[in-house]
């Protein structure tokens, strides 16, 4: 009876599960809709943000988190999708920022035109340096990109012609900027611009990776020699990936210029690229949402752990604990080691690991139920025992009849 009722309930449960799965597919739309309306919220999140979500300080922090989430997603186009480890990705981020700032202040151009020219400059620089860097592969490619980035960092610090501001950077002038982008009262506008940049980056990465070119990138990552055997030239495809990722970085540099109000030499350093690498590994390389999650978590921790390191709670600890805990980089390193050790595939692998654990638990439960049914059958208890005994009662008679027929056949052969 229980079997019939269970089978009858299954058809009604399956449509409910399929409907729930269809709804879950639309969770990104709900998430970005929520992010869009955050500036209108006055809710406070103690421990995560200093003030209400819609305050200027909280929106500034959230905008930086979204910006670096987008940058990590674009960088993963090289690392996780094509298998190219670049140590010079910060160069193109800084190129977009410094070029746009220079166009506004030196040429007196408006922000819109300066941003377009800064983006074009970043893409052209990526094409030029990428065509040289991609002549080598493996660790050689990584070293060449690092050399170009270090050369750019030295050039910025030397401040040739007063264009870069040297080690202090260069603040953006308020004159060429639109009035809606200047002032603390327009922080929400900058937040929405950053959110739009994140959506654009996710769309570009998703579209390119699911295109025929993206499939070739996947083949290059797995086995570049096999792609060559198929008659394709990996160099051209890698240059496209390099240019797209660098162009997104240059656009991110322009958004960063608006958020921070200037161009900083820190964005030209190799540490900046290493931070992007940590973000990608933390979230999950080669996944759709992992780099974005890693960038958001890393940026939030970088901003908030500094407050924790200087808090009174840490200051009251013994020197053995106070000294390491007062260093935000130490706390970030510990967080990175813990996440990588517990989740080798990054944060994006967490749902799959939870799903696998549930499946394994259900499998153990079904196996335990089957063992109990087998034991009850061997003991002669449980439903269907009478049928089993009846079958066992019939089997000896049938066996004896078969043996009698066999003896008769033998006797007939002997007499003949």
CSV table of C-alpha atoms in Angstrom, one decimal:
chain,number,residue,atom,x,y,z
A,1,UNK,CA,0.0,0.0,0.0
A,2,UNK,CA,2.8,2.4,0.8
A,3,UNK,CA,4.4,1.7,-2.5
A,4,UNK,CA,1.3,2.7,-4.4
A,5,UNK,CA,0.9,5.9,-2.5
A,6,UNK,CA,4.6,6.8,-3.0
A,7,UNK,CA,4.4,6.3,-6.7
A,8,UNK,CA,1.3,8.3,-6.9
A,9,UNK,CA,2.9,11.2,-5.1
A,10,UNK,CA,5.9,11.3,-7.3
A,11,UNK,CA,4.3,12.8,-10.5
A,12,UNK,CA,3.0,15.8,-8.4
A,13,UNK,CA,6.4,16.3,-6.7
A,14,UNK,CA,8.4,16.4,-9.9
A,15,UNK,CA,6.5,19.3,-11.6
A,16,UNK,CA,7.0,21.3,-8.3
A,17,UNK,CA,10.7,20.6,-8.4
A,18,UNK,CA,11.0,21.5,-12.1
A,19,UNK,CA,9.1,24.7,-11.5
A,20,UNK,CA,11.4,25.6,-8.6
A,21,UNK,CA,14.5,24.9,-10.7
A,22,UNK,CA,13.1,27.2,-13.5
A,23,UNK,CA,12.6,29.9,-10.9
A,24,UNK,CA,16.2,29.4,-9.6
A,25,UNK,CA,17.6,30.0,-13.1
A,26,UNK,CA,16.4,33.6,-12.8
A,27,UNK,CA,18.2,34.4,-9.6
A,28,UNK,CA,20.8,36.7,-11.3
A,29,UNK,CA,17.9,39.0,-12.4
A,30,UNK,CA,16.7,39.2,-8.8
A,31,UNK,CA,20.2,39.8,-7.5
A,32,UNK,CA,20.9,42.7,-9.8
A,33,UNK,CA,17.5,44.2,-9.2
A,34,UNK,CA,18.3,44.1,-5.5
A,35,UNK,CA,21.7,45.7,-6.1
A,36,UNK,CA,20.0,48.4,-8.2
A,37,UNK,CA,17.7,49.5,-5.4
A,38,UNK,CA,20.3,49.4,-2.7
A,39,UNK,CA,20.9,53.2,-2.8
A,40,UNK,CA,17.2,53.7,-1.7
A,41,UNK,CA,17.7,51.5,1.3
A,42,UNK,CA,18.2,52.9,4.9
A,43,UNK,CA,18.8,49.4,6.4
A,44,UNK,CA,22.0,49.0,8.4
A,45,UNK,CA,24.1,45.8,8.4
A,46,UNK,CA,26.2,45.9,11.5
A,47,UNK,CA,29.7,44.4,11.1
A,48,UNK,CA,29.5,44.5,7.3
A,49,UNK,CA,29.0,48.3,6.7
A,50,UNK,CA,29.6,51.3,8.9
A,51,UNK,CA,26.3,53.0,8.2
A,52,UNK,CA,23.0,52.4,6.3
A,53,UNK,CA,23.3,50.7,3.0
A,54,UNK,CA,22.2,53.9,1.1
A,55,UNK,CA,24.7,56.1,2.8
A,56,UNK,CA,27.6,57.6,0.8
A,57,UNK,CA,30.3,55.7,2.6
A,58,UNK,CA,28.5,52.3,2.2
A,59,UNK,CA,27.8,52.9,-1.4
A,60,UNK,CA,31.4,53.8,-2.0
A,61,UNK,CA,32.5,50.6,-0.5
A,62,UNK,CA,29.9,48.6,-2.4
A,63,UNK,CA,30.9,50.3,-5.6
A,64,UNK,CA,34.5,49.3,-5.1
A,65,UNK,CA,33.5,45.7,-4.4
A,66,UNK,CA,31.5,45.6,-7.6
A,67,UNK,CA,34.3,47.2,-9.6
A,68,UNK,CA,36.9,44.7,-8.5
A,69,UNK,CA,34.4,41.8,-9.0
A,70,UNK,CA,34.1,43.0,-12.6
A,71,UNK,CA,37.9,43.3,-13.0
A,72,UNK,CA,38.5,39.8,-11.6
A,73,UNK,CA,35.8,38.5,-14.1
A,74,UNK,CA,37.6,40.1,-17.0
A,75,UNK,CA,41.0,38.8,-15.8
A,76,UNK,CA,39.6,35.3,-15.6
A,77,UNK,CA,39.0,35.5,-19.4
A,78,UNK,CA,42.8,35.1,-19.6
A,79,UNK,CA,43.5,32.8,-16.7
A,80,UNK,CA,40.5,30.5,-16.4
A,81,UNK,CA,39.2,30.5,-19.9
A,82,UNK,CA,42.3,30.6,-22.1
A,83,UNK,CA,45.0,29.4,-19.7
A,84,UNK,CA,47.2,32.6,-19.9
A,85,UNK,CA,48.8,33.7,-16.7
A,86,UNK,CA,49.5,37.4,-17.1
A,87,UNK,CA,51.3,39.4,-14.5
A,88,UNK,CA,50.8,42.7,-16.3
A,89,UNK,CA,47.0,43.1,-16.3
A,90,UNK,CA,47.3,46.2,-14.1
A,91,UNK,CA,49.0,48.0,-16.9
A,92,UNK,CA,45.8,48.3,-19.0
A,93,UNK,CA,43.7,49.3,-16.0
A,94,UNK,CA,46.1,52.1,-15.3
A,95,UNK,CA,46.3,53.0,-19.0
A,96,UNK,CA,42.6,53.7,-19.1
A,97,UNK,CA,42.7,55.8,-16.0
A,98,UNK,CA,45.8,57.9,-16.7
A,99,UNK,CA,44.9,58.4,-20.4
A,100,UNK,CA,41.4,59.6,-19.6
A,101,UNK,CA,42.7,61.9,-16.9
A,102,UNK,CA,45.4,63.3,-19.1
A,103,UNK,CA,43.0,64.0,-22.0
A,104,UNK,CA,40.8,66.0,-19.7
A,105,UNK,CA,43.5,68.1,-18.0
A,106,UNK,CA,46.0,68.5,-20.8
A,107,UNK,CA,43.8,68.6,-23.8
A,108,UNK,CA,40.8,70.2,-22.1
A,109,UNK,CA,38.4,67.6,-23.6
A,110,UNK,CA,35.1,66.8,-21.9
A,111,UNK,CA,34.8,63.6,-19.9
A,112,UNK,CA,32.8,61.6,-22.5
A,113,UNK,CA,35.3,62.1,-25.3
A,114,UNK,CA,38.2,61.6,-23.0
A,115,UNK,CA,36.8,58.3,-21.8
A,116,UNK,CA,36.4,57.1,-25.4
A,117,UNK,CA,40.0,58.1,-26.2
A,118,UNK,CA,41.2,56.5,-23.0
A,119,UNK,CA,39.5,53.2,-23.9
A,120,UNK,CA,40.9,53.3,-27.4
A,121,UNK,CA,44.3,53.9,-26.0
A,122,UNK,CA,44.0,51.0,-23.7
A,123,UNK,CA,42.9,48.6,-26.4
A,124,UNK,CA,45.6,49.8,-28.8
A,125,UNK,CA,48.2,49.3,-26.1
A,126,UNK,CA,46.9,45.8,-25.5
A,127,UNK,CA,47.1,45.0,-29.2
A,128,UNK,CA,50.7,46.2,-29.4
A,129,UNK,CA,52.1,44.6,-26.3
A,130,UNK,CA,50.0,41.5,-26.6
A,131,UNK,CA,51.3,40.8,-30.1
A,132,UNK,CA,54.8,40.8,-28.6
A,133,UNK,CA,54.1,39.0,-25.4
A,134,UNK,CA,52.2,36.2,-27.1
A,135,UNK,CA,55.2,35.3,-29.2
A,136,UNK,CA,56.3,33.2,-26.2
A,137,UNK,CA,54.2,30.7,-24.2
A,138,UNK,CA,54.1,29.5,-20.6
A,139,UNK,CA,56.2,31.1,-18.0
A,140,UNK,CA,57.9,33.2,-20.7
A,141,UNK,CA,54.6,34.9,-21.5
A,142,UNK,CA,54.1,35.7,-17.8
A,143,UNK,CA,57.6,37.2,-17.5
A,144,UNK,CA,57.2,39.4,-20.5
A,145,UNK,CA,53.9,40.8,-19.3
A,146,UNK,CA,55.5,41.4,-15.9
A,147,UNK,CA,58.4,43.3,-17.6
A,148,UNK,CA,56.0,45.5,-19.5
A,149,UNK,CA,54.1,46.2,-16.3
A,150,UNK,CA,57.2,47.1,-14.3
A,151,UNK,CA,58.4,49.4,-17.0
A,152,UNK,CA,55.1,51.2,-17.0
A,153,UNK,CA,55.2,51.5,-13.1
A,154,UNK,CA,58.7,53.1,-13.3
A,155,UNK,CA,57.5,55.4,-16.0
A,156,UNK,CA,54.5,56.6,-13.9
A,157,UNK,CA,56.7,57.1,-10.8
A,158,UNK,CA,59.2,59.2,-12.8
A,159,UNK,CA,56.4,61.6,-13.8
A,160,UNK,CA,57.6,62.5,-17.3
A,161,UNK,CA,56.3,65.9,-18.3
A,162,UNK,CA,54.2,66.1,-15.2
A,163,UNK,CA,51.5,64.0,-16.7
A,164,UNK,CA,51.2,61.3,-14.1
A,165,UNK,CA,51.9,63.1,-10.8
A,166,UNK,CA,54.6,60.7,-9.7
A,167,UNK,CA,54.1,58.7,-6.5
A,168,UNK,CA,51.3,61.0,-5.3
A,169,UNK,CA,49.1,60.3,-8.4
A,170,UNK,CA,47.0,62.9,-10.1
A,171,UNK,CA,43.6,64.1,-9.0
A,172,UNK,CA,40.9,64.6,-11.6
A,173,UNK,CA,39.7,68.1,-12.2
A,174,UNK,CA,36.1,68.8,-11.5
A,175,UNK,CA,35.7,71.1,-14.5
A,176,UNK,CA,35.5,68.6,-17.4
A,177,UNK,CA,33.3,66.2,-15.4
A,178,UNK,CA,29.5,66.4,-15.7
A,179,UNK,CA,27.8,68.0,-12.7
A,180,UNK,CA,26.0,64.7,-11.9
A,181,UNK,CA,29.3,62.9,-11.2
A,182,UNK,CA,30.8,65.4,-8.8
A,183,UNK,CA,30.1,65.6,-5.1
A,184,UNK,CA,29.3,63.2,-2.4
A,185,UNK,CA,25.6,63.7,-3.0
A,186,UNK,CA,26.0,61.9,-6.4
A,187,UNK,CA,27.6,58.8,-4.9
A,188,UNK,CA,24.6,56.7,-5.9
A,189,UNK,CA,25.1,57.7,-9.6
A,190,UNK,CA,28.7,56.4,-9.4
A,191,UNK,CA,27.4,53.3,-7.8
A,192,UNK,CA,25.0,52.7,-10.6
A,193,UNK,CA,27.7,53.3,-13.2
A,194,UNK,CA,29.9,50.7,-11.5
A,195,UNK,CA,26.9,48.2,-11.4
A,196,UNK,CA,26.4,48.8,-15.2
A,197,UNK,CA,30.1,48.1,-15.7
A,198,UNK,CA,29.8,44.8,-13.8
A,199,UNK,CA,26.8,43.7,-15.9
A,200,UNK,CA,28.6,44.7,-19.1
A,201,UNK,CA,31.6,42.7,-18.1
A,202,UNK,CA,29.6,39.6,-17.2
A,203,UNK,CA,27.7,39.9,-20.5
A,204,UNK,CA,30.8,40.2,-22.6
A,205,UNK,CA,32.6,37.3,-20.9
A,206,UNK,CA,29.5,35.1,-21.2
A,207,UNK,CA,29.0,35.9,-24.8
A,208,UNK,CA,32.6,35.5,-25.9
A,209,UNK,CA,33.1,32.2,-23.9
A,210,UNK,CA,30.0,30.7,-25.5
A,211,UNK,CA,30.9,31.8,-29.0
A,212,UNK,CA,33.0,29.6,-31.5
A,213,UNK,CA,36.0,31.7,-30.5
A,214,UNK,CA,35.4,30.8,-26.8
A,215,UNK,CA,35.4,27.1,-27.7
A,216,UNK,CA,38.8,27.5,-29.3
A,217,UNK,CA,40.0,29.2,-26.1
A,218,UNK,CA,38.9,26.2,-24.1
A,219,UNK,CA,40.8,24.0,-26.5
A,220,UNK,CA,43.9,26.1,-26.2
A,221,UNK,CA,43.7,25.8,-22.4
A,222,UNK,CA,43.3,22.1,-22.5
A,223,UNK,CA,45.9,21.3,-25.3
A,224,UNK,CA,47.2,24.0,-27.5
A,225,UNK,CA,49.1,21.5,-29.8
A,226,UNK,CA,45.8,19.7,-30.6
A,227,UNK,CA,44.3,23.1,-31.7
A,228,UNK,CA,47.3,23.5,-34.1
A,229,UNK,CA,46.8,20.0,-35.5
A,230,UNK,CA,43.2,20.9,-36.3
A,231,UNK,CA,44.5,23.7,-38.6
A,232,UNK,CA,43.8,26.7,-36.3
A,233,UNK,CA,46.4,29.3,-35.3
A,234,UNK,CA,46.2,29.7,-31.5
A,235,UNK,CA,48.2,33.0,-31.6
A,236,UNK,CA,45.3,34.9,-33.2
A,237,UNK,CA,42.7,33.5,-30.8
A,238,UNK,CA,44.9,34.3,-27.8
A,239,UNK,CA,45.5,37.8,-29.0
A,240,UNK,CA,41.7,38.3,-29.2
A,241,UNK,CA,41.3,37.1,-25.6
A,242,UNK,CA,44.2,39.3,-24.4
A,243,UNK,CA,42.7,42.4,-26.1
A,244,UNK,CA,39.1,41.8,-24.8
A,245,UNK,CA,40.3,41.3,-21.3
A,246,UNK,CA,42.6,44.3,-21.4
A,247,UNK,CA,39.9,46.5,-23.0
A,248,UNK,CA,37.6,45.6,-20.1
A,249,UNK,CA,40.4,46.5,-17.7
A,250,UNK,CA,40.9,49.9,-19.4
A,251,UNK,CA,37.2,50.6,-19.0
A,252,UNK,CA,37.4,49.6,-15.4
A,253,UNK,CA,40.3,52.1,-14.9
A,254,UNK,CA,38.0,54.8,-16.2
A,255,UNK,CA,35.3,53.8,-13.7
A,256,UNK,CA,37.9,53.7,-11.0
A,257,UNK,CA,39.0,57.3,-11.9
A,258,UNK,CA,35.4,58.5,-11.2
A,259,UNK,CA,35.1,56.5,-8.0
A,260,UNK,CA,38.3,57.6,-6.4
A,261,UNK,CA,38.6,61.0,-8.0
A,262,UNK,CA,42.0,60.5,-9.5
A,263,UNK,CA,44.7,58.2,-10.9
A,264,UNK,CA,47.0,56.4,-8.4
A,265,UNK,CA,50.4,54.7,-9.1
A,266,UNK,CA,49.3,51.7,-7.1
A,267,UNK,CA,47.2,50.6,-10.0
A,268,UNK,CA,50.4,50.1,-12.1
A,269,UNK,CA,52.1,47.8,-9.6
A,270,UNK,CA,52.5,44.1,-9.9
A,271,UNK,CA,50.8,43.8,-6.5
A,272,UNK,CA,47.6,45.0,-8.1
A,273,UNK,CA,47.7,42.1,-10.7
A,274,UNK,CA,48.5,39.6,-7.9
A,275,UNK,CA,45.4,40.9,-6.1
A,276,UNK,CA,43.3,40.1,-9.1
A,277,UNK,CA,44.9,36.6,-9.3
A,278,UNK,CA,44.0,36.0,-5.6
A,279,UNK,CA,40.4,37.2,-6.3
A,280,UNK,CA,40.0,34.7,-9.2
A,281,UNK,CA,41.5,31.8,-7.2
A,282,UNK,CA,39.4,32.7,-4.2
A,283,UNK,CA,36.2,32.7,-6.1
A,284,UNK,CA,36.9,29.9,-8.5
A,285,UNK,CA,38.8,30.1,-11.8
A,286,UNK,CA,37.0,29.2,-15.0
A,287,UNK,CA,33.5,29.6,-13.5
A,288,UNK,CA,30.8,32.1,-14.4
A,289,UNK,CA,30.2,33.7,-11.0
A,290,UNK,CA,33.3,32.7,-9.0
A,291,UNK,CA,35.7,35.5,-10.0
A,292,UNK,CA,33.0,38.1,-9.2
A,293,UNK,CA,32.4,36.6,-5.8
A,294,UNK,CA,36.1,36.5,-5.1
A,295,UNK,CA,36.6,40.1,-6.1
A,296,UNK,CA,33.7,41.3,-3.9
A,297,UNK,CA,34.8,39.3,-0.9
A,298,UNK,CA,38.5,40.2,-1.2
A,299,UNK,CA,37.8,43.9,-1.6
A,300,UNK,CA,35.4,44.0,1.3
A,301,UNK,CA,37.9,42.1,3.5
A,302,UNK,CA,40.7,44.4,2.4
A,303,UNK,CA,38.6,47.5,3.4
A,304,UNK,CA,37.1,46.1,6.6
A,305,UNK,CA,40.0,44.1,8.0
A,306,UNK,CA,42.0,47.3,8.3
A,307,UNK,CA,39.4,48.5,10.8
A,308,UNK,CA,39.5,45.2,12.7
A,309,UNK,CA,43.3,45.4,12.9
A,310,UNK,CA,43.2,48.8,14.5
A,311,UNK,CA,40.3,48.1,16.8
A,312,UNK,CA,40.6,48.2,20.6
A,313,UNK,CA,39.8,44.4,20.8
A,314,UNK,CA,43.0,43.6,18.9
A,315,UNK,CA,45.0,46.2,20.8
A,316,UNK,CA,44.2,44.5,24.1
A,317,UNK,CA,45.6,41.2,23.0
A,318,UNK,CA,49.0,39.8,24.0
A,319,UNK,CA,51.9,40.8,21.7
A,320,UNK,CA,52.1,37.3,20.2
A,321,UNK,CA,48.6,37.8,18.8
A,322,UNK,CA,48.4,41.5,18.5
A,323,UNK,CA,51.4,41.9,16.1
A,324,UNK,CA,50.1,39.6,13.4
A,325,UNK,CA,46.5,40.5,13.8
A,326,UNK,CA,47.2,44.1,13.4
A,327,UNK,CA,48.4,43.5,9.8
A,328,UNK,CA,45.5,43.4,7.3
A,329,UNK,CA,47.6,41.5,4.8
A,330,UNK,CA,48.2,38.8,7.4
A,331,UNK,CA,44.4,38.4,7.9
A,332,UNK,CA,43.8,38.4,4.2
A,333,UNK,CA,46.5,35.7,3.8
A,334,UNK,CA,44.9,33.5,6.5
A,335,UNK,CA,41.5,33.9,4.9
A,336,UNK,CA,42.9,33.0,1.5
A,337,UNK,CA,44.6,29.8,2.8
A,338,UNK,CA,41.5,28.7,4.7
A,339,UNK,CA,39.2,29.1,1.7
A,340,UNK,CA,41.6,27.4,-0.7
A,341,UNK,CA,42.2,24.6,1.8
A,342,UNK,CA,38.6,23.9,2.5
A,343,UNK,CA,37.3,24.7,-1.0
A,344,UNK,CA,39.9,23.8,-3.6
A,345,UNK,CA,37.6,25.0,-6.4
A,346,UNK,CA,36.9,28.3,-4.8
A,347,UNK,CA,33.6,29.7,-3.5
A,348,UNK,CA,31.9,28.7,-6.8
A,349,UNK,CA,32.5,25.1,-5.9
A,350,UNK,CA,30.5,25.3,-2.6
A,351,UNK,CA,27.0,24.6,-4.1
A,352,UNK,CA,28.4,21.5,-5.9
A,353,UNK,CA,30.1,20.2,-2.8
A,354,UNK,CA,26.9,20.7,-0.7
A,355,UNK,CA,24.9,18.9,-3.4
A,356,UNK,CA,27.3,16.0,-3.5
A,357,UNK,CA,27.2,15.7,0.3
A,358,UNK,CA,23.4,15.5,0.2
A,359,UNK,CA,23.5,12.9,-2.6
A,360,UNK,CA,26.1,10.8,-0.7
A,361,UNK,CA,23.9,11.0,2.5
A,362,UNK,CA,20.8,9.9,0.6
A,363,UNK,CA,22.8,7.0,-0.9
A,364,UNK,CA,24.0,5.8,2.5
A,365,UNK,CA,20.4,6.0,3.7
A,366,UNK,CA,19.1,4.0,0.8
A,367,UNK,CA,21.8,1.4,1.3
A,368,UNK,CA,21.0,1.1,5.0
A,369,UNK,CA,17.3,0.6,4.2
A,370,UNK,CA,18.2,-2.2,1.6
A,371,UNK,CA,20.4,-4.0,4.1
A,372,UNK,CA,17.6,-3.9,6.7
A,373,UNK,CA,15.2,-5.4,4.2
A,374,UNK,CA,17.6,-8.1,3.3
A,375,UNK,CA,18.2,-9.0,7.0
A,376,UNK,CA,14.4,-9.2,7.6
A,377,UNK,CA,14.0,-11.5,4.6
A,378,UNK,CA,16.7,-13.9,5.9
A,379,UNK,CA,15.1,-14.0,9.4
A,380,UNK,CA,11.7,-15.0,7.9
A,381,UNK,CA,10.0,-11.8,9.0
A,382,UNK,CA,8.5,-8.9,7.1
A,383,UNK,CA,6.1,-8.7,4.3
A,384,UNK,CA,6.1,-11.4,1.6
A,385,UNK,CA,7.5,-14.1,4.0
A,386,UNK,CA,4.6,-16.4,3.2
A,387,UNK,CA,5.3,-16.1,-0.5
A,388,UNK,CA,9.0,-17.0,0.0
A,389,UNK,CA,8.2,-20.0,2.1
A,390,UNK,CA,5.6,-21.2,-0.4
A,391,UNK,CA,8.2,-20.8,-3.2
A,392,UNK,CA,10.7,-22.8,-1.2
A,393,UNK,CA,8.1,-25.5,-0.6
A,394,UNK,CA,7.5,-25.9,-4.3
A,395,UNK,CA,11.2,-25.9,-5.4
A,396,UNK,CA,12.1,-29.3,-3.8
A,397,UNK,CA,9.1,-31.1,-5.5
A,398,UNK,CA,10.1,-29.7,-8.9
A,399,UNK,CA,13.7,-30.6,-8.3
A,400,UNK,CA,12.7,-34.2,-7.4
A,401,UNK,CA,10.5,-34.5,-10.5
A,402,UNK,CA,13.4,-33.4,-12.7
A,403,UNK,CA,15.7,-35.9,-11.2
A,404,UNK,CA,13.1,-38.7,-11.7
A,405,UNK,CA,12.9,-37.9,-15.4
A,406,UNK,CA,16.6,-37.9,-15.7
A,407,UNK,CA,16.9,-41.4,-14.1
A,408,UNK,CA,14.2,-42.7,-16.5
A,409,UNK,CA,16.2,-41.5,-19.5
A,410,UNK,CA,19.3,-43.2,-18.3
A,411,UNK,CA,17.6,-46.5,-17.9
A,412,UNK,CA,16.1,-46.4,-21.4
A,413,UNK,CA,19.5,-45.7,-22.9
A,414,UNK,CA,21.0,-48.7,-21.0
A,415,UNK,CA,18.3,-51.1,-22.2
A,416,UNK,CA,18.7,-49.9,-25.8
